[in-house]
Short mmCIF file of C-alpha atoms and ligand atoms in Angstrom, two decimals:
data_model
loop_
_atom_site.label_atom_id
_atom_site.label_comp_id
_atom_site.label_asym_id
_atom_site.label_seq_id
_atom_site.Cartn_x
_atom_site.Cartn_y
_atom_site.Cartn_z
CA UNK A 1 108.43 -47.78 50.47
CA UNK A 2 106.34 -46.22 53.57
CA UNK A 3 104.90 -43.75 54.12
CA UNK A 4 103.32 -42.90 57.30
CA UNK A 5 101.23 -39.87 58.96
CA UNK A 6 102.21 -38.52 62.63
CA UNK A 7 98.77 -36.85 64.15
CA UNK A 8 98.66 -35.72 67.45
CA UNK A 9 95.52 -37.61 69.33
CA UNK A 10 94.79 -35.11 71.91
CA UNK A 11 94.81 -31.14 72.26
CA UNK A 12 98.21 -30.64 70.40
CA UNK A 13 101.86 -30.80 72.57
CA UNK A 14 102.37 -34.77 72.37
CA UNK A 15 105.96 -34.64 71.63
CA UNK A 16 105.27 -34.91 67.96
CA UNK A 17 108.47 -33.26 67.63
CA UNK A 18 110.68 -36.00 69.37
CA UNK A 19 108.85 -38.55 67.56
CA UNK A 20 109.03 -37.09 63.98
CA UNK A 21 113.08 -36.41 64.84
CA UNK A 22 113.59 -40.36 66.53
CA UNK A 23 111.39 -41.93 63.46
CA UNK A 24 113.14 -39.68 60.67
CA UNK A 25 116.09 -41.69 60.75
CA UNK A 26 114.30 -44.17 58.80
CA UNK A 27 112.85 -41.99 56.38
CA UNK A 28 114.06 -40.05 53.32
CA UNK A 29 111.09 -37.10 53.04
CA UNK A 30 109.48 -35.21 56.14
CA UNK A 31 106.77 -32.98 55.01
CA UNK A 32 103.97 -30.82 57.13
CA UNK A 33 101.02 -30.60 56.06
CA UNK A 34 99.11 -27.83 57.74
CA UNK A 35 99.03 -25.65 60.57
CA UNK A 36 101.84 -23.13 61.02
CA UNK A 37 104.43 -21.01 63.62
CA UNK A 38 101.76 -21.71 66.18
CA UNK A 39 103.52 -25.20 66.77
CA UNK A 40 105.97 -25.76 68.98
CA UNK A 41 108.14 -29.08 68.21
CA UNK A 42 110.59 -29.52 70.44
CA UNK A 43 113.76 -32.14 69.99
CA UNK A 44 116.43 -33.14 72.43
CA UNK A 45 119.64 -34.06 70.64
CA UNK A 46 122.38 -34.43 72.62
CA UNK A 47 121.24 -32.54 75.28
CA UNK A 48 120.67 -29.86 72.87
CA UNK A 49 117.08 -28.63 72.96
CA UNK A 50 116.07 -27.09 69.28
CA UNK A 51 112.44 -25.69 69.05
CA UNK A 52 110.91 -25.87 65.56
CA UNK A 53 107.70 -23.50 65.02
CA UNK A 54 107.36 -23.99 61.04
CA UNK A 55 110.36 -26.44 60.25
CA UNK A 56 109.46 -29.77 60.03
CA UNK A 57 111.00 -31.94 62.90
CA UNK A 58 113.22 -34.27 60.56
CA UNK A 59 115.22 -31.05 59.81
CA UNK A 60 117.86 -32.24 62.25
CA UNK A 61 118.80 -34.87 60.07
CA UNK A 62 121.23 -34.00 57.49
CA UNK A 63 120.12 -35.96 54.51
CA UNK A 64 116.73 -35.82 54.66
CA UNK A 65 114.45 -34.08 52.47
CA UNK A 66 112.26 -31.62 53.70
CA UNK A 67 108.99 -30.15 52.62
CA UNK A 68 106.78 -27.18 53.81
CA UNK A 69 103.30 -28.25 52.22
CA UNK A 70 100.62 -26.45 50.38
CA UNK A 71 98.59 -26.60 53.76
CA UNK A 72 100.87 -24.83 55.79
CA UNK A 73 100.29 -20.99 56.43
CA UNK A 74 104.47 -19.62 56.62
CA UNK A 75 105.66 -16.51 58.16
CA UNK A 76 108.44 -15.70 56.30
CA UNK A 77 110.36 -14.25 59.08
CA UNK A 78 109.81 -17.29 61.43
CA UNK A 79 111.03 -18.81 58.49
CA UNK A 80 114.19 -17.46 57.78
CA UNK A 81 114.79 -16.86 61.60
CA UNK A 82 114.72 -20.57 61.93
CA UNK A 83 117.19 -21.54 59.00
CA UNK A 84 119.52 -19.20 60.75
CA UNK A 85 119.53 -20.82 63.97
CA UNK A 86 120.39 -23.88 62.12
CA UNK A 87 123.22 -23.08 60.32
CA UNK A 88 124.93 -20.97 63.50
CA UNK A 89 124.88 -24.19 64.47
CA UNK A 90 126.26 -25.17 61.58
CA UNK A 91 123.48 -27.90 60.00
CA UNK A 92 122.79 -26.76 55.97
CA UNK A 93 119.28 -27.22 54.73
CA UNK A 94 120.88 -26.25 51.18
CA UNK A 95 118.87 -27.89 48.48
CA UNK A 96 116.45 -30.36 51.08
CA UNK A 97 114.53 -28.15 52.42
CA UNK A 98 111.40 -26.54 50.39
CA UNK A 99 108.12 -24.65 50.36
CA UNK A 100 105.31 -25.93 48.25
CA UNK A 101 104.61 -22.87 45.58
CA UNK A 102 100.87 -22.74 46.81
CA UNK A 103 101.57 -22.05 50.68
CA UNK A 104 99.74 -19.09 51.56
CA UNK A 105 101.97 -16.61 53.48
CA UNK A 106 101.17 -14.70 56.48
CA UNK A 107 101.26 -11.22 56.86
CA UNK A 108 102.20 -8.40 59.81
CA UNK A 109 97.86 -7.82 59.68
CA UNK A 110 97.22 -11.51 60.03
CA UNK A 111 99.28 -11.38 63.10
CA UNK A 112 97.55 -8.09 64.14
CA UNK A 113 94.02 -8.90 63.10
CA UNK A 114 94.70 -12.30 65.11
CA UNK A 115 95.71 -9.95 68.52
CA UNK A 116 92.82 -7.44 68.37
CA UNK A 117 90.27 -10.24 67.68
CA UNK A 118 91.27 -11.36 70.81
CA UNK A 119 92.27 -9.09 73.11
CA UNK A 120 88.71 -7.40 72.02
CA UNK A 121 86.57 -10.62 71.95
CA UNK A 122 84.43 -10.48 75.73
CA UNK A 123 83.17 -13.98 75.06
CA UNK A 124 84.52 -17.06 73.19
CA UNK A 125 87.75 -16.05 73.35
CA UNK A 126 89.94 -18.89 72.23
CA UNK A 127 93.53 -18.12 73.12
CA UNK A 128 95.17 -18.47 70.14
CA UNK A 129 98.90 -18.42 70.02
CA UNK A 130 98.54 -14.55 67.71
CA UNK A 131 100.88 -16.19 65.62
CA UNK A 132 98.15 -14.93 62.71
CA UNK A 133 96.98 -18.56 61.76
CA UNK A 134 93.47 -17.76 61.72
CA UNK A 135 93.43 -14.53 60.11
CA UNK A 136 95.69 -16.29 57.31
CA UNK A 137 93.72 -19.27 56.56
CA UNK A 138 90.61 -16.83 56.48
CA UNK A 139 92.08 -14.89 53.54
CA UNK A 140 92.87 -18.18 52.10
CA UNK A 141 89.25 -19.76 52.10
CA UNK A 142 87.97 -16.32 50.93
CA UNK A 143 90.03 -16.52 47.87
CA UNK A 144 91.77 -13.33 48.54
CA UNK A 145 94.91 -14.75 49.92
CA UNK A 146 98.63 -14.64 49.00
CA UNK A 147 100.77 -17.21 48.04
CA UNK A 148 104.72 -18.51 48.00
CA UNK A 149 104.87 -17.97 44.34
CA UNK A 150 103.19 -14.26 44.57
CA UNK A 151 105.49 -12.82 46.64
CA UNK A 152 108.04 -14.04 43.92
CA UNK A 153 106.68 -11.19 41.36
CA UNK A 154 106.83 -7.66 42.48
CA UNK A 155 103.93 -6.10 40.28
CA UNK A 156 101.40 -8.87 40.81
CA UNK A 157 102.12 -9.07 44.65
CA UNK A 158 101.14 -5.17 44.59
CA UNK A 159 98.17 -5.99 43.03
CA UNK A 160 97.25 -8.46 45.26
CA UNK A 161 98.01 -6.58 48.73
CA UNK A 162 96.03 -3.98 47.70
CA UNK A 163 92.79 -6.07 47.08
CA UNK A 164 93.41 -8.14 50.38
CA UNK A 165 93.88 -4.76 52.36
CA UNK A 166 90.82 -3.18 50.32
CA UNK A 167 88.94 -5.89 51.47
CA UNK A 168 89.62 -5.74 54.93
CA UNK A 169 89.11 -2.28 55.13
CA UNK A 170 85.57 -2.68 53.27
CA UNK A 171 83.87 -5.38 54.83
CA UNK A 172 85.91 -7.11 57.86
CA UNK A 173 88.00 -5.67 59.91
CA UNK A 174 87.14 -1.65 60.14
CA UNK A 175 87.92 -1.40 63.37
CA UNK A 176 91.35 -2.77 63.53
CA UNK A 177 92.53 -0.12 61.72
CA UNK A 178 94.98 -1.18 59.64
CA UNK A 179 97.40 0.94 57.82
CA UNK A 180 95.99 0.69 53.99
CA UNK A 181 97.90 4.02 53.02
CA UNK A 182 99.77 3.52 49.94
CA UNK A 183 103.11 3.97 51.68
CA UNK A 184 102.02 1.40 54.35
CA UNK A 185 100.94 -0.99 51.23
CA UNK A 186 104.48 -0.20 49.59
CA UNK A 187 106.60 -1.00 52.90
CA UNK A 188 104.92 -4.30 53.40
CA UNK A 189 105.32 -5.36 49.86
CA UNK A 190 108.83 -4.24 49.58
CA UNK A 191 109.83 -6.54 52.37
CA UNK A 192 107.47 -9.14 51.07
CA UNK A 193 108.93 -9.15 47.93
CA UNK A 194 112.82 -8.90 49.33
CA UNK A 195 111.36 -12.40 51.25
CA UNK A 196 110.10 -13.31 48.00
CA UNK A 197 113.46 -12.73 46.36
CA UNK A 198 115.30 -15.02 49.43
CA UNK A 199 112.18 -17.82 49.18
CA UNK A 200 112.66 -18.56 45.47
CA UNK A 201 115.39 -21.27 45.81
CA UNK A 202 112.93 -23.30 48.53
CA UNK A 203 109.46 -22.91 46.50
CA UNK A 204 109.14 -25.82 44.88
CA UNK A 205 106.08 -27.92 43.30
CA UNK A 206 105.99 -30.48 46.24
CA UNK A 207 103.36 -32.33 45.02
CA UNK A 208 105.37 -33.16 41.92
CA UNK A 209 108.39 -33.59 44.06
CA UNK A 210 106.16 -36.41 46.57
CA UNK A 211 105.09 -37.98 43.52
CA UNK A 212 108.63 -38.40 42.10
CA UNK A 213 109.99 -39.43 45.62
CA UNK A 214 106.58 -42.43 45.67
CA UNK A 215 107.87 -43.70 42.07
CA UNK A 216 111.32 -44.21 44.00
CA UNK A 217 109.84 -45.74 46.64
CA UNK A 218 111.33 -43.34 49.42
CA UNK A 219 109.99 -43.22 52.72
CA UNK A 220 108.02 -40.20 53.64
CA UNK A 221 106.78 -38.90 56.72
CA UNK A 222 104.07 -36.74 56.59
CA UNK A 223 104.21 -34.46 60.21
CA UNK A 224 101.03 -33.05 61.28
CA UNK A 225 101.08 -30.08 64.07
CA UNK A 226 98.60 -29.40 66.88
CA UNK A 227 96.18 -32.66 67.58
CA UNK A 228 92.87 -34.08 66.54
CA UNK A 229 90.91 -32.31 69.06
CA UNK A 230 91.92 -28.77 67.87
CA UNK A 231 90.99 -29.79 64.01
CA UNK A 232 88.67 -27.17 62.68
CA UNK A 233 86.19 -29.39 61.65
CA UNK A 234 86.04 -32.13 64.11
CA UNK A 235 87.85 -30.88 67.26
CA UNK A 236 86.25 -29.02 70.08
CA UNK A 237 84.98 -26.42 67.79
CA UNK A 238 84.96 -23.25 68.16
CA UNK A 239 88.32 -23.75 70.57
CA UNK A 240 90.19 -25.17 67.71
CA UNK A 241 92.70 -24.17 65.56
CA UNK A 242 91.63 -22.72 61.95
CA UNK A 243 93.19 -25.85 59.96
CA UNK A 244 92.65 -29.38 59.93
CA UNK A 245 95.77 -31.47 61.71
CA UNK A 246 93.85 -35.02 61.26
CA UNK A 247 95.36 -37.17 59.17
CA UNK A 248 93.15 -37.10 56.35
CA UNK A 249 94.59 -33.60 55.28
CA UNK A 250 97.34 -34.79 54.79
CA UNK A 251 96.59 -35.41 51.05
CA UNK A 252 95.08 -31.91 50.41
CA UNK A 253 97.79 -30.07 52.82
CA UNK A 254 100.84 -31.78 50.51
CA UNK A 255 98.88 -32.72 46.96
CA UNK A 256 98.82 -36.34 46.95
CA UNK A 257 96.38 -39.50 47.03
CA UNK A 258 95.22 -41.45 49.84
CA UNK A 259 96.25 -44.62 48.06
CA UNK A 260 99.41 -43.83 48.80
CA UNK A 261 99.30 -43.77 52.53
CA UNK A 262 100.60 -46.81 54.36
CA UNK A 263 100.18 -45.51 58.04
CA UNK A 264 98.83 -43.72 60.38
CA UNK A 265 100.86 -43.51 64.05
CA UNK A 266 99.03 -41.40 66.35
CA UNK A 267 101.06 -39.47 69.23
CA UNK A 268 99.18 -39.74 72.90
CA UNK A 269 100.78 -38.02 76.07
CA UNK A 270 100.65 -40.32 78.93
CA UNK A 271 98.20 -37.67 80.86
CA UNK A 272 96.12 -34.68 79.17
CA UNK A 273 96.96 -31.14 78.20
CA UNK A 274 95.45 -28.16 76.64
CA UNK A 275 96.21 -24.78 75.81
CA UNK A 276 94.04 -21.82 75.55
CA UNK A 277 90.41 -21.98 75.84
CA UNK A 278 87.84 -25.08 75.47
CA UNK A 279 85.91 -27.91 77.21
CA UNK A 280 88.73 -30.16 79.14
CA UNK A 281 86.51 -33.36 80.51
CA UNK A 282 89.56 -34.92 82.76
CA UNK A 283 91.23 -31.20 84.22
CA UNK A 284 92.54 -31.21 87.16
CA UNK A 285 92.44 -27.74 88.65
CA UNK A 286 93.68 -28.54 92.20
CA UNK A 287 97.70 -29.47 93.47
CA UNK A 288 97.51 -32.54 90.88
CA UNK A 289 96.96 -30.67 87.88
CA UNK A 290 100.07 -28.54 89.27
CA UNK A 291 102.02 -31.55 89.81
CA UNK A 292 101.86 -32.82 85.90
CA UNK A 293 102.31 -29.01 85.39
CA UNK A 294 105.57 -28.55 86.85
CA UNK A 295 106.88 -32.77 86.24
CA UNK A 296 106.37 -32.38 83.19
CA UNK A 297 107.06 -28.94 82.23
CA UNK A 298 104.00 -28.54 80.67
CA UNK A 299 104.12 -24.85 79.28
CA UNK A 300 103.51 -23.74 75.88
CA UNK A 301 107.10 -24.31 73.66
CA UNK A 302 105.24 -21.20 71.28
CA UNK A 303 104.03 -18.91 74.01
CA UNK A 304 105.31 -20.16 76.96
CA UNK A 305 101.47 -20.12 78.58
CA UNK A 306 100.96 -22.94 81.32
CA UNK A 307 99.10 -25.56 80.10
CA UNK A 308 95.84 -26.60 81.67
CA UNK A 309 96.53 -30.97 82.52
CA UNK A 310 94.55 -33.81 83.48
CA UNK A 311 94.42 -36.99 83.60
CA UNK A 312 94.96 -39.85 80.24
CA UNK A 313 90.58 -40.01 78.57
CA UNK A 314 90.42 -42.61 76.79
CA UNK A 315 87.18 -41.59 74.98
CA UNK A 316 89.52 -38.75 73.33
CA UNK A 317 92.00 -41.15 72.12
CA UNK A 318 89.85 -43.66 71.04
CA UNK A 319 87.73 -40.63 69.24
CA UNK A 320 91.39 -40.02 67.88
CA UNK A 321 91.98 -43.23 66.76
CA UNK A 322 88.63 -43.38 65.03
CA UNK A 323 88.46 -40.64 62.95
CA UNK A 324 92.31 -40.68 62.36
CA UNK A 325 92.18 -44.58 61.30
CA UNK A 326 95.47 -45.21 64.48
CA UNK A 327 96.08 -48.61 65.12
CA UNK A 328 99.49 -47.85 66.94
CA UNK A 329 99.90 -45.30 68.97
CA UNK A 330 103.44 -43.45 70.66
CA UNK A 331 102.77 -42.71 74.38
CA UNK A 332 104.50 -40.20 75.76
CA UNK A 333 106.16 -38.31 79.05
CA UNK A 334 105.09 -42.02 80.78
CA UNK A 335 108.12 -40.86 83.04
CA UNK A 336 106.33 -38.01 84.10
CA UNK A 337 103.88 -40.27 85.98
CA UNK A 338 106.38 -41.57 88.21
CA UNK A 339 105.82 -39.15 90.83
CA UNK A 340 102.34 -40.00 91.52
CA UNK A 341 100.91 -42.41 93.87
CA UNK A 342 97.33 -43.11 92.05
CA UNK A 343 96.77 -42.41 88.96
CA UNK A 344 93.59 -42.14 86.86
CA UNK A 345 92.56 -42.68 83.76
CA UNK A 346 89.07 -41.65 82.54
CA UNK A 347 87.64 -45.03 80.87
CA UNK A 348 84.57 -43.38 79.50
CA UNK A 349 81.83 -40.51 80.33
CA UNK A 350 78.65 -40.48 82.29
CA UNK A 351 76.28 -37.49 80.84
CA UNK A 352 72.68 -37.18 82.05
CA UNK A 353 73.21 -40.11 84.13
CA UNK A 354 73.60 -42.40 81.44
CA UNK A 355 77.42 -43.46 80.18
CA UNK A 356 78.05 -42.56 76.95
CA UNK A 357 80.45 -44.66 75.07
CA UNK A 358 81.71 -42.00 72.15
CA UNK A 359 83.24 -38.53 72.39
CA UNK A 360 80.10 -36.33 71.96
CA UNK A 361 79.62 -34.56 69.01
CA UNK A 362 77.33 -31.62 70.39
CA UNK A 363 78.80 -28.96 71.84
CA UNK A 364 76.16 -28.65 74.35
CA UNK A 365 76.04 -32.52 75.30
CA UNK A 366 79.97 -31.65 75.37
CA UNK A 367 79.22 -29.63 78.51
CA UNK A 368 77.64 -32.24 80.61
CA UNK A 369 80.29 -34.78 80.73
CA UNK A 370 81.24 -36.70 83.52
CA UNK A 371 84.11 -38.67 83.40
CA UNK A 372 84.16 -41.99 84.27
CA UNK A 373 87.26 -42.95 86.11
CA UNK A 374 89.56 -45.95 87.04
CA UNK A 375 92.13 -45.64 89.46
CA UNK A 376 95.23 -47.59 89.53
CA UNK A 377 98.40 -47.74 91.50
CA UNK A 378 101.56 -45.79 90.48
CA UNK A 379 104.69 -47.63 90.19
CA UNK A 380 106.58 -44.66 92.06
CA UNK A 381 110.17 -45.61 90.30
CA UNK A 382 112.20 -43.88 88.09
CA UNK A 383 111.83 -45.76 84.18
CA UNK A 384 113.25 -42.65 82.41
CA UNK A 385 116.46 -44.86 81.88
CA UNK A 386 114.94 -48.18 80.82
CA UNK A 387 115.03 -48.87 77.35
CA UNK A 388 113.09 -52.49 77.36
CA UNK A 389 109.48 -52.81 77.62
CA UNK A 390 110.01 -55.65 79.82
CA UNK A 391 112.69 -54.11 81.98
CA UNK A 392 109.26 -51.32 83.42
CA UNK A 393 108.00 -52.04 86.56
CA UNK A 394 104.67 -54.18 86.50
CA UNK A 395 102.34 -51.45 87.43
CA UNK A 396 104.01 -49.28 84.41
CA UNK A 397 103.25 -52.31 82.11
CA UNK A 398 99.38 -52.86 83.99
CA UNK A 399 98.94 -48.61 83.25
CA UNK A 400 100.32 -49.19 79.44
CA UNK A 401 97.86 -52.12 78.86
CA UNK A 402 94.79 -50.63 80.33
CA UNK A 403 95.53 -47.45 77.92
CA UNK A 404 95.83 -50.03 75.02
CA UNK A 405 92.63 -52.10 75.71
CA UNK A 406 90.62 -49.02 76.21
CA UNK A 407 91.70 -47.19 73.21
CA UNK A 408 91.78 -50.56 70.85
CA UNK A 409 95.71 -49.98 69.52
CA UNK A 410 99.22 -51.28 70.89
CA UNK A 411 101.49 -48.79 71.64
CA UNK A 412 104.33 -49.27 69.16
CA UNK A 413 106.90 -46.60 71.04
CA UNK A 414 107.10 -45.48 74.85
CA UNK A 415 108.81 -42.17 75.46
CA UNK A 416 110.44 -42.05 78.72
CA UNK A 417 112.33 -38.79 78.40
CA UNK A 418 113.26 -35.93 75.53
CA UNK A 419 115.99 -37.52 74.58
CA UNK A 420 116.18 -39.82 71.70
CA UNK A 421 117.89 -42.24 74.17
CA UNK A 422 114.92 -42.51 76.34
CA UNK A 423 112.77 -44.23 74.20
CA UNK A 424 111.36 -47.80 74.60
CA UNK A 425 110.30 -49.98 71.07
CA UNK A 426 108.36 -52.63 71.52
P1 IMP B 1 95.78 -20.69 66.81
O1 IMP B 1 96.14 -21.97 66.16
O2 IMP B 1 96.95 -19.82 67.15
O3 IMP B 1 94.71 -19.96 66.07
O4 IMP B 1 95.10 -21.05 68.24
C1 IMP B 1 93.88 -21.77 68.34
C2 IMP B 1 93.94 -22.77 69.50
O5 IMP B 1 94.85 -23.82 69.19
C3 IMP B 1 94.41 -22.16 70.83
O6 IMP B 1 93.73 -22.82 71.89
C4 IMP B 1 95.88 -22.52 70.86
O7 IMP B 1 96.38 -22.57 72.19
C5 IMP B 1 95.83 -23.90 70.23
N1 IMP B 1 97.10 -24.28 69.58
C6 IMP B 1 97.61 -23.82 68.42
N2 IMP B 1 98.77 -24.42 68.14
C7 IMP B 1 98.99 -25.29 69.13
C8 IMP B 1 100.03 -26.24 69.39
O8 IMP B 1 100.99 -26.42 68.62
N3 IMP B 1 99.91 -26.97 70.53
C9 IMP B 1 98.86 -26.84 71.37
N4 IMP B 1 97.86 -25.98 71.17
C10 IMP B 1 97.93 -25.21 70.06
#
């Protein structure tokens, strides 16, 4: 048996997706553990691109189990828009794919709550995806969300959109106006419950279901969405997402025990990207930071927003690493740095004149960085066609090695390409 977490070691959009997809093969359970429709995971399969928001990315596979977790907010619609696309193209998720009965559910007001909040915020404004993710998890932490199971029974979910909307109307979110008329409560749980009524062959007990699959010994994959340095708690706070995609979550976001975790792989693009707001220590504003934009495609698979790039920092990955416990990593879109000449890689960070080996912790302190960079030659070939480490040009191999001493892990898998054909393992 294995069982081994994905985490994304940077700012979210990795290729998580393409990884979770080339690395299901070998496993018989996918399950996410947190996060929501604000990911975008995006697969190649013969020359088929499928975007998953809420999915997980092993869906593609026809045999393999797979499990929304507990720490997953779900939009039902996203949901069943999703298993639609899948079977027009004619792969069944009947009886492997399933919702934990504890996912909380997001509703139209999380979605609006999440839109207003921005649009009216003048500062801090954090450009979330307004996919409702924040506005959901709030309702969860406050005790006062809803759940898989509640949309299941018709009186209780009544009960329990009236006291969420009540609540709103009382102490949060008076200005958003939402519609709390008793028609407006009816219509939403009406369609809620008609969602509810579709839902109730997926919703599941998943942490029973892990458990069962462990005493087999299956192979699980546990697929986390977004990155490290969006996690709520230890990301670039407050530009972070509202849930917690480091690995340790994991066990609260599907219901089971660290002791059963065998692995951690961590997923690092070959350069940096970001999306939305926050401190970005190795942006590149200027034509090269349009370059990686437009080589690698780097817009947002959710909102289709360009994404702010950079070049590779180590101190994120090995701050990744750290607090994620990687000792392999995947690197990703190397390909992409074909085009360039020089490339740089940010070793570590001067602040105050002094370097500063770790990823700061302050905010403030966060401000000051300087990176610290080293610049090395580009191998200016093509290598999205090689499939043997030892087939890359020397410079490729030189860039791949510096990234590995720096960040203190081998990199297991190179990604030259979306397809599952371009991939290199070592
Ligand atoms: P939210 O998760 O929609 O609340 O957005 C919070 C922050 O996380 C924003 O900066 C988003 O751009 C970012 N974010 C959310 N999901 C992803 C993702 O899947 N990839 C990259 N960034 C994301």
């Amino acid at each position: 048996m294995a069982t081994t977490i994905i985490v994304g070691t940077q700012w979210g959009d990795e290729g998580k997706g393409k990884i979770t997809d080339l690395l299901s093969e070998q496993y018989d359970v996918i399950a996410r553990y947190q996060g929501g429709c604000n990911a975008g995971h995006t697969v190649v399969v013969e020359d088929k691109q499928y975007i998953f928001h809420l999915l997980p990315s092993g869906i593609l596979h026809k045999d393999k189990i797979c499990l929304i977790g507990n720490g997953v907010v779900l939009d039902p619609e996203v949901f069943f828009d999703e298993i639609n696309a899948l079977e027009e193209k004619g792969i069944s998720i009947a009886n492997r794919l399933f919702v934990d009965y504890k996912t909380h559910i997001i509703f139209p007001y999380h979605k609006m709550i999440d839109e207003s909040m921005e649009e009216e915020k003048e500062n801090l404004k954090i450009g979330t995806t307004k996919k409702g993710i924040g506005p959901a998890y709030v309702d969860k932490y406050s005790r006062n969300g809803i759940r898989a199971c509640d949309l299941i029974h018709s009186d209780s979910l009544e009960k329990k959109l009236n006291s969420q909307l009540e609540h709103k109307k009382l102490y949060l979110y008076k200005n958003y106006q939402i519609d709390i008329s008793k028609e407006n409560i009816n219509k939403i749980k009406e369609k809620y419950h008609e969602y509810g009524q579709k839902l109730k062959k997926y919703i599941i007990d998943g942490s029973l279901l892990l458990d069962e699959q462990i005493k087999k010994h299956k192979n699980i994959i546990f697929e986390g969405a977004q990155g490290t340095m969006l996690d709520v708690d230890h990301g670039t706070y407050p530009y972070v997402t509202s849930s917690n995609p480091m690995a340790g979550c994991a066990c609260t976001g599907c219901g089971i025990s660290p002791i059963y975790i065998d692995k951690v792989i961590g997923i690092c693009k070959a350069y940096t990207t970001r999306v939305g707001e926050g401190p970005f220590p190795t942006e590149l504003v200027g034509s090269i930071g349009e370059k990686l934009r437009e080589y690698g495609n780097e817009y947002g698979a959710t909102t289709g927003r360009p994404r702010r790039c950079g070049w590779f920092d180590a101190a994120v990955v090995k701050y990744a690493n750290r607090i994620n416990g990687i000792k392999e990593i995947v690197l990703t879109k190397l390909d992409v740095l074909s085009h360039f000449k020089k490339i740089r890689i940010c070793k570590e960070y001067k602040i105050n004149n002094q370097v500063y080996p770790h990823y700061p912790a302050d905010s403030e302190i966060i401000k000051l960085i300087e990176p610290i960079y080293e610049e090395i030659e580009g191998w200016k070939e093509d290598i999205s066609h090689i499939n043997n480490f030892n087939d890359l040009p020397k410079k490729t191999i030189e860039y791949i090695k510096k990234i590995e001493s720096l960040t203190d892990c081998k990199a297991v898998i190179i990604s030259v390409g979306p397809k599952r054909s371009q991939t290199i393992i070592r």
